[in-house]
Coordinates of C-alpha atoms in Angstrom, one line a residue:
X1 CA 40.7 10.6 2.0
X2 CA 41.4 8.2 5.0
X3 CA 44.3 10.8 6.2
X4 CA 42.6 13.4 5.3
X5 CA 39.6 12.9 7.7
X6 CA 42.5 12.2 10.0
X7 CA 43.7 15.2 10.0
X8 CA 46.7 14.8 8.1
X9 CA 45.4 14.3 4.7
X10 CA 46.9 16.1 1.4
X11 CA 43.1 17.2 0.5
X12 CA 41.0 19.9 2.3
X13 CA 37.7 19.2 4.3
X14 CA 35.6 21.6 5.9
X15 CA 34.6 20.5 9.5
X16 CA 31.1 20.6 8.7
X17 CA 31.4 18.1 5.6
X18 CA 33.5 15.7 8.0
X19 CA 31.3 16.2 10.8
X20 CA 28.0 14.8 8.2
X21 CA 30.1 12.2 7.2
X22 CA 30.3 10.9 10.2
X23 CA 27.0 11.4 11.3
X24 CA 25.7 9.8 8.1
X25 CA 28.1 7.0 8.7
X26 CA 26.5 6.6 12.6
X27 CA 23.4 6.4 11.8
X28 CA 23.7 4.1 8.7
X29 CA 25.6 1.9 10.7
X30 CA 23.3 2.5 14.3
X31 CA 20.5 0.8 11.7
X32 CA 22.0 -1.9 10.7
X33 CA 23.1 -3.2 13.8
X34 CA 19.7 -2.5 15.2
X35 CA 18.3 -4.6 12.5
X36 CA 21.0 -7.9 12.7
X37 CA 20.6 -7.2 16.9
X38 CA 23.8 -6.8 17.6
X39 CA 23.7 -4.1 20.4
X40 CA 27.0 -3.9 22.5
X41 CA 26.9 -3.7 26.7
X42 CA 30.3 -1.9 26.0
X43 CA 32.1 0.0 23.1
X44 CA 36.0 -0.2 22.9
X45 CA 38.5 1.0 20.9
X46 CA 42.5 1.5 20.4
X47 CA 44.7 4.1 20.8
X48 CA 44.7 6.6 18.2
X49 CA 46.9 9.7 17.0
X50 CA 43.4 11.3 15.7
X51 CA 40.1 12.1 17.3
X52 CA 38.5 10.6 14.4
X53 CA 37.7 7.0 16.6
X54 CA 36.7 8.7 19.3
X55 CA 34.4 11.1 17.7
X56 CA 32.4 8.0 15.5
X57 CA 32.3 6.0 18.6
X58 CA 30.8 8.6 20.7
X59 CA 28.2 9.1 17.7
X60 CA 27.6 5.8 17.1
X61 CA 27.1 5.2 21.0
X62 CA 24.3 7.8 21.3
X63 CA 22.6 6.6 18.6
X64 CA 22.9 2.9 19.9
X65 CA 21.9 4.3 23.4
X66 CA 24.9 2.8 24.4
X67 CA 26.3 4.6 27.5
X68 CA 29.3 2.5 28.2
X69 CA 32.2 3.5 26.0
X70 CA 35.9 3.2 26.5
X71 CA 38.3 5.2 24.8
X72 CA 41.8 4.0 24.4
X73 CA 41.4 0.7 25.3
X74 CA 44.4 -1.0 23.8
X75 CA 48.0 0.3 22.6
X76 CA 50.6 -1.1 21.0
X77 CA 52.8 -3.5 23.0
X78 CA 56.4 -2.1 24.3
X79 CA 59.5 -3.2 22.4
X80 CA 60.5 -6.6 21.6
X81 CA 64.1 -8.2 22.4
X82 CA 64.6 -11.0 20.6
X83 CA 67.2 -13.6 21.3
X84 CA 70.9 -12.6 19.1
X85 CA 70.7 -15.5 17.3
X86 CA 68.7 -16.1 14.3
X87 CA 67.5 -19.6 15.0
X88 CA 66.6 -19.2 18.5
X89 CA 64.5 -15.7 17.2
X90 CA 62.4 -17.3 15.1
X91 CA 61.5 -19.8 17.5
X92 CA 60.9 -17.3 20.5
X93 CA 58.6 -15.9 17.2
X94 CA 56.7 -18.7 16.6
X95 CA 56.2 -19.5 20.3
X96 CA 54.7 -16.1 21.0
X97 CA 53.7 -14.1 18.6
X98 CA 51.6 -15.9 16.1
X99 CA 48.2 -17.7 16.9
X100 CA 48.8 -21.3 15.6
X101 CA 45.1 -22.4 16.4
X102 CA 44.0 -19.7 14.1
X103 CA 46.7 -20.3 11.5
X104 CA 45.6 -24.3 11.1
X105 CA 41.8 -22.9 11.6
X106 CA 42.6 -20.7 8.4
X107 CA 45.1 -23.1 6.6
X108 CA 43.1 -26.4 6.5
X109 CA 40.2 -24.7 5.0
X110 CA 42.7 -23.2 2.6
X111 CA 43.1 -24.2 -1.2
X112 CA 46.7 -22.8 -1.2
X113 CA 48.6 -24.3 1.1
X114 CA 51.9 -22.7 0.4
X115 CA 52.2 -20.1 3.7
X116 CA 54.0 -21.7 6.3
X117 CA 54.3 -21.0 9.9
X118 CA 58.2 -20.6 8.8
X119 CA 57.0 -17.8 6.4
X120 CA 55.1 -16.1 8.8
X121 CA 58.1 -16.1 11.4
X122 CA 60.3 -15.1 9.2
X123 CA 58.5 -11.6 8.3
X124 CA 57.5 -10.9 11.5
X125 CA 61.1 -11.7 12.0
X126 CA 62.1 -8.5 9.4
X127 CA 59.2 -6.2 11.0
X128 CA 60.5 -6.6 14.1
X129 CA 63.9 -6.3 13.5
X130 CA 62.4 -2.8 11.3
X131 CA 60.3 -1.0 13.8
X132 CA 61.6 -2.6 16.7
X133 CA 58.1 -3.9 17.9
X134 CA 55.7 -5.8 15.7
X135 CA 53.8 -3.2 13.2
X136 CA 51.5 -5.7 11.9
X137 CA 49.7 -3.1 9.3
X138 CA 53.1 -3.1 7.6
X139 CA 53.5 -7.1 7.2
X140 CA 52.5 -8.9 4.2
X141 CA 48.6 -8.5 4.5
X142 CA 48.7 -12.4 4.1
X143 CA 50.3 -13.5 7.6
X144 CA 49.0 -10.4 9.3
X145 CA 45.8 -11.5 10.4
X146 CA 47.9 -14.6 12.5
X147 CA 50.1 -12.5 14.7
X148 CA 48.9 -11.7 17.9
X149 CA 50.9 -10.2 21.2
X150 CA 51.4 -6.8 19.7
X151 CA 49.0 -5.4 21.1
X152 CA 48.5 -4.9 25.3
X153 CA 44.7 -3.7 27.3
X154 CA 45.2 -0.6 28.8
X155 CA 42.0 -0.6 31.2
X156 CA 42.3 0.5 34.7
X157 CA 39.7 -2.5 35.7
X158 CA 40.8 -5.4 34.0
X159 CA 37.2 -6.8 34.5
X160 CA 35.8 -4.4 32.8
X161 CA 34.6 -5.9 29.8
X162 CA 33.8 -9.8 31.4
X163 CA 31.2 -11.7 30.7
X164 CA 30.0 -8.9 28.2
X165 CA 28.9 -8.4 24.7
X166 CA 31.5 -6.0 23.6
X167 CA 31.5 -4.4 20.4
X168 CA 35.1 -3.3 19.0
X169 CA 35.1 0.1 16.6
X170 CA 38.4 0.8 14.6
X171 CA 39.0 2.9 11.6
X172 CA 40.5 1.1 8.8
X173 CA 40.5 -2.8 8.0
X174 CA 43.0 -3.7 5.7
X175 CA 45.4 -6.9 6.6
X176 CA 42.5 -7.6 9.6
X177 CA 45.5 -7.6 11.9
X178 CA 44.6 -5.6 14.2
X179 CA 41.0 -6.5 14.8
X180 CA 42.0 -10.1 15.1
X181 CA 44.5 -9.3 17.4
X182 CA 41.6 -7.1 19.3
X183 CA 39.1 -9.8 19.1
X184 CA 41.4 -12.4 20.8
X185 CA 42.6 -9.4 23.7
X186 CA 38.9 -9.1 24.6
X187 CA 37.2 -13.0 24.6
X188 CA 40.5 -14.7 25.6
X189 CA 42.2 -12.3 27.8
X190 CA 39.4 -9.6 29.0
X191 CA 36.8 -12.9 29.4
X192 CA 34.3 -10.9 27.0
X193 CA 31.1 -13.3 26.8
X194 CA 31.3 -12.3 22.9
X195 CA 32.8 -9.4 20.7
X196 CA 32.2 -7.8 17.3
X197 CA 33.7 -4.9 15.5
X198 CA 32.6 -2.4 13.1
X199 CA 35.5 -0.4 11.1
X200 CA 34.7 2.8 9.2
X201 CA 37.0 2.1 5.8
X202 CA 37.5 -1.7 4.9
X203 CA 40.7 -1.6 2.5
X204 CA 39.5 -4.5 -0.4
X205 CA 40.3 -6.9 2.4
X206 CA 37.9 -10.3 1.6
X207 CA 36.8 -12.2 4.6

């Protein structure tokens, strides 16, 4: 269903039944943000294959009165080179691509203990090695949510979202990779004053 509101699904959907479903989506959505106050100064959102992001956000921005939306915000980062040998890989890994203050964040509030910053390297490691670039969707949905650098702002003003209350809108969560990695891009990087995000499909992820 996901695909085929993409526009690459196996099913067939008229553009009239997609075009209520995301209007009924909008405006379900427009209401409950109005009721928990969380009205964004800006709307962002990643690159994206499909029009699908870009038509929700623009419906969910006029419904929000939000006038400041920016489309293609982020892409995925260039490709990675990693050092030839094996050892020296995983460490140039674990220096940059995974977010150790969220990993002990996660891990010490944990009652299984058994992932390891050595497990995580080690598939982001493979993926790597796989796509040539980090393709965090595809990692085990477990260490997913702790890589980060795989993702680079594409905004021609890179003060464009500081000191802001930005709101982030993607269209499937399912490791929660990619809005973490969003989340950090825009307070840590961008200097947003705070972010949220709002995704159209969760995947059974638990948060």
């Amino acid at each position: 269903i996901i695909k085929t509101l993409k526009g690459n699904g196996q099913f067939t959907l008229t553009s009239g039944r997609r075009d209520k479903f995301l209007h009924d989506t909008a405006e379900h959505m427009a209401t409950e943000l109005r009721r928990l106050r969380l009205i964004p100064d800006i709307i962002v959102y990643p690159h994206s294959t499909s029009p699908l992001l870009k038509d929700f956000s623009d419906l969910l921005s006029s419904k929000l009165g939000v006038k400041s939306v920016i489309s293609d915000a982020f892409d995925k980062d260039h490709e990675i080179h990693l050092p030839e040998n094996r050892a020296e890989a995983l460490q140039y890994i674990k220096d940059n691509f995974i977010d150790h203050a969220w990993f002990e964040k996660k891990m010490s509030a944990a009652a299984d203990k058994e992932h390891s910053l050595d497990d995580i390297a080690e598939n982001i490691y493979y993926n790597i090695k796989k796509h040539g670039q980090i393709d965090a969707k595809s990692m085990f949905k477990q260490y997913g949510k702790f890589v980060k650098g795989f993702m680079k702002p594409t905004l021609s003003d890179e003060y464009a979202l500081m000191d802001k209350r930005v709101m982030v809108i993607d269209d499937v969560l399912s490791s929660g990779s990619t809005m973490s990695e969003l989340f950090r891009l825009v307070k840590d990087e961008l200097l947003a004053q705070e972010v949220f995000g709002v995704v159209l499909f969760n995947r059974g992820l638990t948060v």
